[in-house]
PDB file of C-alpha atoms in Angstrom:
ATOM      1  CA  UNK A   1       0.000   0.000   0.000  1.00 69.00           C
ATOM      2  CA  UNK A   2       1.289   3.436  -0.959  1.00 87.00           C
ATOM      3  CA  UNK A   3       2.754   5.740   1.679  1.00 94.00           C
ATOM      4  CA  UNK A   4       2.513   9.523   1.774  1.00 97.00           C
ATOM      5  CA  UNK A   5       5.631  11.541   1.071  1.00 97.00           C
ATOM      6  CA  UNK A   6       4.824  13.976   3.900  1.00 97.00           C
ATOM      7  CA  UNK A   7       1.887  15.628   5.682  1.00 97.00           C
ATOM      8  CA  UNK A   8       1.386  18.114   2.877  1.00 97.00           C
ATOM      9  CA  UNK A   9       0.882  15.373   0.282  1.00 97.00           C
ATOM     10  CA  UNK A  10      -1.393  13.550   2.725  1.00 98.00           C
ATOM     11  CA  UNK A  11      -3.440  16.714   3.145  1.00 98.00           C
ATOM     12  CA  UNK A  12      -3.873  17.127  -0.595  1.00 98.00           C
ATOM     13  CA  UNK A  13      -4.994  13.508  -0.971  1.00 97.00           C
ATOM     14  CA  UNK A  14      -7.485  13.948   1.849  1.00 97.00           C
ATOM     15  CA  UNK A  15      -8.706  17.266   0.434  1.00 98.00           C
ATOM     16  CA  UNK A  16      -9.525  15.542  -2.853  1.00 97.00           C
ATOM     17  CA  UNK A  17     -11.819  13.134  -0.977  1.00 96.00           C
ATOM     18  CA  UNK A  18     -13.515  15.955   0.924  1.00 97.00           C
ATOM     19  CA  UNK A  19     -13.979  18.209  -2.096  1.00 96.00           C
ATOM     20  CA  UNK A  20     -16.809  16.060  -3.461  1.00 91.00           C
ATOM     21  CA  UNK A  21     -18.911  16.508  -0.310  1.00 95.00           C
ATOM     22  CA  UNK A  22     -21.252  19.472   0.305  1.00 95.00           C
ATOM     23  CA  UNK A  23     -20.084  21.926   2.982  1.00 97.00           C
ATOM     24  CA  UNK A  24     -21.920  24.770   4.670  1.00 96.00           C
ATOM     25  CA  UNK A  25     -19.629  27.538   5.987  1.00 96.00           C
ATOM     26  CA  UNK A  26     -16.831  24.989   6.577  1.00 97.00           C
ATOM     27  CA  UNK A  27     -14.385  25.285   9.452  1.00 97.00           C
ATOM     28  CA  UNK A  28     -11.243  23.139   9.332  1.00 98.00           C
ATOM     29  CA  UNK A  29      -9.744  22.449  12.755  1.00 98.00           C
ATOM     30  CA  UNK A  30      -6.297  20.868  12.935  1.00 98.00           C
ATOM     31  CA  UNK A  31      -5.131  18.882  15.952  1.00 97.00           C
ATOM     32  CA  UNK A  32      -1.749  20.378  16.892  1.00 96.00           C
ATOM     33  CA  UNK A  33       0.783  19.800  16.116  1.00 94.00           C
ATOM     34  CA  UNK A  34       0.950  17.181  13.353  1.00 96.00           C
ATOM     35  CA  UNK A  35      -2.609  17.647  12.157  1.00 97.00           C
ATOM     36  CA  UNK A  36      -2.136  21.306  11.265  1.00 97.00           C
ATOM     37  CA  UNK A  37      -0.035  20.873   8.061  1.00 97.00           C
ATOM     38  CA  UNK A  38      -2.639  18.386   6.843  1.00 98.00           C
ATOM     39  CA  UNK A  39      -5.499  20.712   7.784  1.00 98.00           C
ATOM     40  CA  UNK A  40      -3.862  23.661   6.020  1.00 97.00           C
ATOM     41  CA  UNK A  41      -3.944  21.817   2.684  1.00 97.00           C
ATOM     42  CA  UNK A  42      -7.627  20.988   3.182  1.00 97.00           C
ATOM     43  CA  UNK A  43      -8.573  24.545   4.152  1.00 97.00           C
ATOM     44  CA  UNK A  44      -6.843  25.914   1.070  1.00 96.00           C
ATOM     45  CA  UNK A  45      -8.547  23.377  -1.201  1.00 96.00           C
ATOM     46  CA  UNK A  46     -12.018  24.017   0.251  1.00 96.00           C
ATOM     47  CA  UNK A  47     -11.466  27.781   0.668  1.00 95.00           C
ATOM     48  CA  UNK A  48     -12.411  27.267   4.313  1.00 96.00           C
ATOM     49  CA  UNK A  49     -11.345  28.846   7.593  1.00 96.00           C
ATOM     50  CA  UNK A  50      -8.408  27.173   9.317  1.00 97.00           C
ATOM     51  CA  UNK A  51      -7.985  26.991  13.091  1.00 97.00           C
ATOM     52  CA  UNK A  52      -7.001  24.547  15.823  1.00 97.00           C
ATOM     53  CA  UNK A  53      -8.439  22.677  18.766  1.00 97.00           C
ATOM     54  CA  UNK A  54      -5.902  21.373  21.280  1.00 97.00           C
ATOM     55  CA  UNK A  55      -6.390  17.939  22.852  1.00 97.00           C
ATOM     56  CA  UNK A  56      -3.769  16.330  25.072  1.00 96.00           C
ATOM     57  CA  UNK A  57      -3.274  12.617  25.604  1.00 94.00           C
ATOM     58  CA  UNK A  58      -3.527  11.284  29.167  1.00 96.00           C
ATOM     59  CA  UNK A  59      -0.884   8.590  29.397  1.00 93.00           C
ATOM     60  CA  UNK A  60      -0.812   5.449  31.495  1.00 91.00           C
ATOM     61  CA  UNK A  61       1.286   5.628  34.702  1.00 91.00           C
ATOM     62  CA  UNK A  62       4.878   4.866  33.813  1.00 89.00           C
ATOM     63  CA  UNK A  63       4.021   4.747  30.093  1.00 88.00           C
ATOM     64  CA  UNK A  64       3.043   8.310  29.082  1.00 86.00           C
ATOM     65  CA  UNK A  65       3.118   7.441  25.378  1.00 82.00           C
ATOM     66  CA  UNK A  66       0.241   4.966  25.858  1.00 85.00           C
ATOM     67  CA  UNK A  67      -2.954   7.006  25.815  1.00 86.00           C
ATOM     68  CA  UNK A  68      -5.769   5.937  28.122  1.00 94.00           C
ATOM     69  CA  UNK A  69      -7.681   9.196  27.695  1.00 96.00           C
ATOM     70  CA  UNK A  70      -7.422  12.784  26.530  1.00 97.00           C
ATOM     71  CA  UNK A  71      -8.507  16.245  27.586  1.00 97.00           C
ATOM     72  CA  UNK A  72      -8.937  19.706  26.060  1.00 97.00           C
ATOM     73  CA  UNK A  73      -8.342  23.083  27.665  1.00 95.00           C
ATOM     74  CA  UNK A  74     -11.865  23.490  28.985  1.00 92.00           C
ATOM     75  CA  UNK A  75     -13.761  20.197  28.776  1.00 90.00           C
ATOM     76  CA  UNK A  76     -14.023  17.143  30.983  1.00 92.00           C
ATOM     77  CA  UNK A  77     -11.600  14.330  30.089  1.00 96.00           C
ATOM     78  CA  UNK A  78     -12.551  11.463  27.810  1.00 95.00           C
ATOM     79  CA  UNK A  79     -11.291   8.004  28.800  1.00 95.00           C
ATOM     80  CA  UNK A  80     -11.267   4.672  27.000  1.00 90.00           C
ATOM     81  CA  UNK A  81     -13.105   2.389  29.454  1.00 90.00           C
ATOM     82  CA  UNK A  82     -11.737  -0.758  27.813  1.00 88.00           C
ATOM     83  CA  UNK A  83      -8.158   0.389  28.385  1.00 89.00           C
ATOM     84  CA  UNK A  84      -8.899   1.440  31.965  1.00 93.00           C
ATOM     85  CA  UNK A  85     -10.296  -2.016  32.711  1.00 94.00           C
ATOM     86  CA  UNK A  86      -7.380  -3.751  31.013  1.00 93.00           C
ATOM     87  CA  UNK A  87      -4.852  -1.771  33.069  1.00 94.00           C
ATOM     88  CA  UNK A  88      -6.927  -1.890  36.268  1.00 95.00           C
ATOM     89  CA  UNK A  89      -6.987   1.918  36.454  1.00 95.00           C
ATOM     90  CA  UNK A  90      -9.615   4.392  37.627  1.00 94.00           C
ATOM     91  CA  UNK A  91     -10.231   7.945  36.469  1.00 94.00           C
ATOM     92  CA  UNK A  92      -9.435   9.129  39.997  1.00 94.00           C
ATOM     93  CA  UNK A  93      -5.948   7.623  39.795  1.00 95.00           C
ATOM     94  CA  UNK A  94      -5.298   9.651  36.660  1.00 96.00           C
ATOM     95  CA  UNK A  95      -6.558  12.929  38.115  1.00 95.00           C
ATOM     96  CA  UNK A  96      -3.143  14.534  38.554  1.00 94.00           C
ATOM     97  CA  UNK A  97      -2.010  13.596  35.043  1.00 95.00           C
ATOM     98  CA  UNK A  98      -5.291  14.906  33.670  1.00 96.00           C
ATOM     99  CA  UNK A  99      -4.818  18.252  35.432  1.00 96.00           C
ATOM    100  CA  UNK A 100      -1.275  18.556  34.066  1.00 96.00           C
ATOM    101  CA  UNK A 101      -2.383  17.811  30.517  1.00 96.00           C
ATOM    102  CA  UNK A 102      -5.331  20.221  30.769  1.00 96.00           C
ATOM    103  CA  UNK A 103      -2.921  22.949  31.885  1.00 97.00           C
ATOM    104  CA  UNK A 104      -0.682  22.197  28.903  1.00 96.00           C
ATOM    105  CA  UNK A 105      -3.715  22.268  26.589  1.00 96.00           C
ATOM    106  CA  UNK A 106      -4.583  25.708  27.946  1.00 96.00           C
ATOM    107  CA  UNK A 107      -1.031  26.928  27.422  1.00 96.00           C
ATOM    108  CA  UNK A 108      -0.926  25.707  23.850  1.00 96.00           C
ATOM    109  CA  UNK A 109      -4.388  27.041  23.075  1.00 96.00           C
ATOM    110  CA  UNK A 110      -3.272  30.484  24.236  1.00 96.00           C
ATOM    111  CA  UNK A 111      -0.061  30.174  22.233  1.00 96.00           C
ATOM    112  CA  UNK A 112      -1.805  29.165  19.004  1.00 96.00           C
ATOM    113  CA  UNK A 113      -5.042  31.090  19.238  1.00 92.00           C
ATOM    114  CA  UNK A 114      -4.558  33.959  21.686  1.00 91.00           C
ATOM    115  CA  UNK A 115      -7.935  35.625  22.177  1.00 88.00           C
ATOM    116  CA  UNK A 116      -9.056  35.147  18.585  1.00 88.00           C
ATOM    117  CA  UNK A 117     -12.755  34.168  18.483  1.00 86.00           C
ATOM    118  CA  UNK A 118     -13.696  30.743  17.161  1.00 91.00           C
ATOM    119  CA  UNK A 119     -17.253  30.373  15.897  1.00 94.00           C
ATOM    120  CA  UNK A 120     -18.422  26.753  15.619  1.00 97.00           C
ATOM    121  CA  UNK A 121     -22.208  27.055  15.893  1.00 97.00           C
ATOM    122  CA  UNK A 122     -24.190  26.097  12.759  1.00 97.00           C
ATOM    123  CA  UNK A 123     -21.066  25.367  10.724  1.00 98.00           C
ATOM    124  CA  UNK A 124     -19.796  22.183   9.091  1.00 98.00           C
ATOM    125  CA  UNK A 125     -16.660  21.367  11.071  1.00 98.00           C
ATOM    126  CA  UNK A 126     -13.851  19.152   9.749  1.00 98.00           C
ATOM    127  CA  UNK A 127     -11.490  17.908  12.461  1.00 98.00           C
ATOM    128  CA  UNK A 128      -8.135  16.885  11.004  1.00 98.00           C
ATOM    129  CA  UNK A 129      -5.186  14.881  12.307  1.00 97.00           C
ATOM    130  CA  UNK A 130      -2.256  13.248  10.522  1.00 97.00           C
ATOM    131  CA  UNK A 131      -3.495   9.780  11.431  1.00 96.00           C
ATOM    132  CA  UNK A 132      -5.868   7.829  13.653  1.00 95.00           C
ATOM    133  CA  UNK A 133      -4.413   5.161  15.931  1.00 90.00           C
ATOM    134  CA  UNK A 134      -6.432   4.651  19.129  1.00 87.00           C
ATOM    135  CA  UNK A 135      -8.429   7.808  18.404  1.00 91.00           C
ATOM    136  CA  UNK A 136      -8.472   8.998  22.005  1.00 92.00           C
ATOM    137  CA  UNK A 137      -7.264  12.563  21.329  1.00 94.00           C
ATOM    138  CA  UNK A 138      -9.621  12.915  18.389  1.00 96.00           C
ATOM    139  CA  UNK A 139     -12.493  11.766  20.582  1.00 95.00           C
ATOM    140  CA  UNK A 140     -11.753  14.479  23.164  1.00 96.00           C
ATOM    141  CA  UNK A 141     -11.592  17.111  20.434  1.00 97.00           C
ATOM    142  CA  UNK A 142     -14.863  15.897  18.915  1.00 97.00           C
ATOM    143  CA  UNK A 143     -16.504  16.170  22.328  1.00 96.00           C
ATOM    144  CA  UNK A 144     -15.257  19.765  22.617  1.00 96.00           C
ATOM    145  CA  UNK A 145     -16.666  20.586  19.181  1.00 97.00           C
ATOM    146  CA  UNK A 146     -20.028  18.933  19.877  1.00 96.00           C
ATOM    147  CA  UNK A 147     -20.548  21.142  22.927  1.00 95.00           C
ATOM    148  CA  UNK A 148     -20.503  24.189  20.638  1.00 96.00           C
ATOM    149  CA  UNK A 149     -23.490  23.226  18.448  1.00 97.00           C
ATOM    150  CA  UNK A 150     -21.939  22.673  15.013  1.00 98.00           C
ATOM    151  CA  UNK A 151     -24.161  21.941  12.024  1.00 98.00           C
ATOM    152  CA  UNK A 152     -22.156  18.770  11.352  1.00 98.00           C
ATOM    153  CA  UNK A 153     -18.825  17.235  12.317  1.00 98.00           C
ATOM    154  CA  UNK A 154     -16.486  15.137  10.184  1.00 98.00           C
ATOM    155  CA  UNK A 155     -13.234  13.565  11.334  1.00 98.00           C
ATOM    156  CA  UNK A 156     -10.733  13.526   8.444  1.00 98.00           C
ATOM    157  CA  UNK A 157      -7.409  11.652   8.526  1.00 98.00           C
ATOM    158  CA  UNK A 158      -5.015  10.448   5.825  1.00 98.00           C
ATOM    159  CA  UNK A 159      -4.597   7.030   7.476  1.00 97.00           C
ATOM    160  CA  UNK A 160      -6.585   5.179  10.128  1.00 97.00           C
ATOM    161  CA  UNK A 161      -6.512   1.913  12.038  1.00 94.00           C
ATOM    162  CA  UNK A 162      -9.566  -0.100  11.005  1.00 93.00           C
ATOM    163  CA  UNK A 163     -10.387  -1.193  14.545  1.00 91.00           C
ATOM    164  CA  UNK A 164     -10.550   2.442  15.653  1.00 91.00           C
ATOM    165  CA  UNK A 165     -12.868   3.501  12.827  1.00 91.00           C
ATOM    166  CA  UNK A 166     -15.598   1.199  14.114  1.00 86.00           C
ATOM    167  CA  UNK A 167     -15.672   2.997  17.484  1.00 88.00           C
ATOM    168  CA  UNK A 168     -16.730   6.380  16.082  1.00 93.00           C
ATOM    169  CA  UNK A 169     -20.286   7.511  15.510  1.00 91.00           C
ATOM    170  CA  UNK A 170     -19.037  10.669  13.837  1.00 94.00           C
ATOM    171  CA  UNK A 171     -18.487  10.470  10.081  1.00 96.00           C
ATOM    172  CA  UNK A 172     -14.840   9.604   9.378  1.00 97.00           C
ATOM    173  CA  UNK A 173     -13.122  10.187   6.033  1.00 97.00           C
ATOM    174  CA  UNK A 174      -9.800   8.369   5.571  1.00 97.00           C
ATOM    175  CA  UNK A 175      -7.619   7.812   2.526  1.00 97.00           C
ATOM    176  CA  UNK A 176      -5.814   4.702   3.780  1.00 97.00           C
ATOM    177  CA  UNK A 177      -7.220   2.033   6.105  1.00 96.00           C
ATOM    178  CA  UNK A 178      -4.488  -0.635   6.107  1.00 95.00           C
ATOM    179  CA  UNK A 179      -4.996  -4.103   7.549  1.00 91.00           C
ATOM    180  CA  UNK A 180      -1.700  -3.885   9.435  1.00 92.00           C
ATOM    181  CA  UNK A 181      -1.663  -0.369  10.774  1.00 94.00           C
ATOM    182  CA  UNK A 182       1.122  -0.571  13.409  1.00 91.00           C
ATOM    183  CA  UNK A 183       1.732   3.213  13.717  1.00 92.00           C
ATOM    184  CA  UNK A 184       0.848   6.468  11.973  1.00 95.00           C
ATOM    185  CA  UNK A 185       4.504   7.146  11.158  1.00 95.00           C
ATOM    186  CA  UNK A 186       4.734   3.939   9.098  1.00 96.00           C
ATOM    187  CA  UNK A 187       2.560   5.520   6.419  1.00 97.00           C
ATOM    188  CA  UNK A 188       4.778   8.533   5.813  1.00 97.00           C
ATOM    189  CA  UNK A 189       8.192   8.666   4.160  1.00 96.00           C
ATOM    190  CA  UNK A 190       8.907  11.856   6.111  1.00 96.00           C
ATOM    191  CA  UNK A 191       7.294  12.205   9.547  1.00 96.00           C
ATOM    192  CA  UNK A 192       9.334  14.892  11.284  1.00 94.00           C
ATOM    193  CA  UNK A 193       7.866  16.490  14.382  1.00 94.00           C
ATOM    194  CA  UNK A 194       5.815  19.583  13.583  1.00 95.00           C
ATOM    195  CA  UNK A 195       7.025  22.627  15.526  1.00 95.00           C
ATOM    196  CA  UNK A 196       5.080  25.380  17.247  1.00 94.00           C
ATOM    197  CA  UNK A 197       6.574  27.783  14.710  1.00 95.00           C
ATOM    198  CA  UNK A 198       5.074  25.782  11.828  1.00 94.00           C
ATOM    199  CA  UNK A 199       1.658  25.783  13.490  1.00 95.00           C
ATOM    200  CA  UNK A 200       1.787  29.530  14.090  1.00 95.00           C
ATOM    201  CA  UNK A 201       2.972  30.154  10.528  1.00 94.00           C
ATOM    202  CA  UNK A 202       0.058  28.181   9.085  1.00 93.00           C
ATOM    203  CA  UNK A 203      -2.464  30.024  11.240  1.00 93.00           C
ATOM    204  CA  UNK A 204      -0.956  33.438  10.562  1.00 90.00           C
ATOM    205  CA  UNK A 205      -1.650  33.050   6.857  1.00 76.00           C
ATOM    206  CA  UNK A 206      -5.379  32.850   7.467  1.00 66.00           C
ATOM    207  CA  UNK A 207      -7.699  35.780   8.071  1.00 50.00           C
ATOM    208  CA  UNK A 208     -11.005  35.627   9.933  1.00 41.00           C
ATOM    209  CA  UNK A 209     -12.974  35.082   6.711  1.00 39.00           C
ATOM    210  CA  UNK A 210     -11.209  31.803   6.082  1.00 45.00           C
ATOM    211  CA  UNK A 211      -9.118  32.955   3.141  1.00 50.00           C
ATOM    212  CA  UNK A 212      -5.393  32.503   2.972  1.00 50.00           C
ATOM    213  CA  UNK A 213      -3.251  35.511   2.341  1.00 46.00           C
TER     214      UNK A 213
END
């Protein structure tokens, strides 16, 4: 199965899938940091507004890279109950980690967005990441979006694990759904870490009407 050269190529491939769907006042929200370069390509292709929603993974004790939940700057955390049961964990045990990740989500939200208004109500929202593994951070972001009364919500990713797709009620658009997923990075030839500077650069090229400069 073909791999993407980089996030920009992945974004263009995903944009081609989304272009055939009808959109009402579309808002493209990238998940920082890796989802933003992908989202930028989609926003340009759809002539849509580009912005971000920050969700932070809540890692398992001693294994922070293994997400058991996620949280945004100002919403309650979302946990995967199956993972909690498997690891014999409770939400209360993860309270401190959750608070730390919420604080980091607030810091990054302020860094990326400042006090710029974000209007979600009655708009078609496209949430974008560079890939979908467990889907826990995307789920927290979708919960944040749903609280703000969008017209519709679509999760768009270049590549997704098939077992994760079945757990979403939200419409998901994916270009690749490999049988052996393993990791998001496997499906990119170049998967360098996206920097804060790249996120800010992408956002700075958008005005409040959704048009790039």
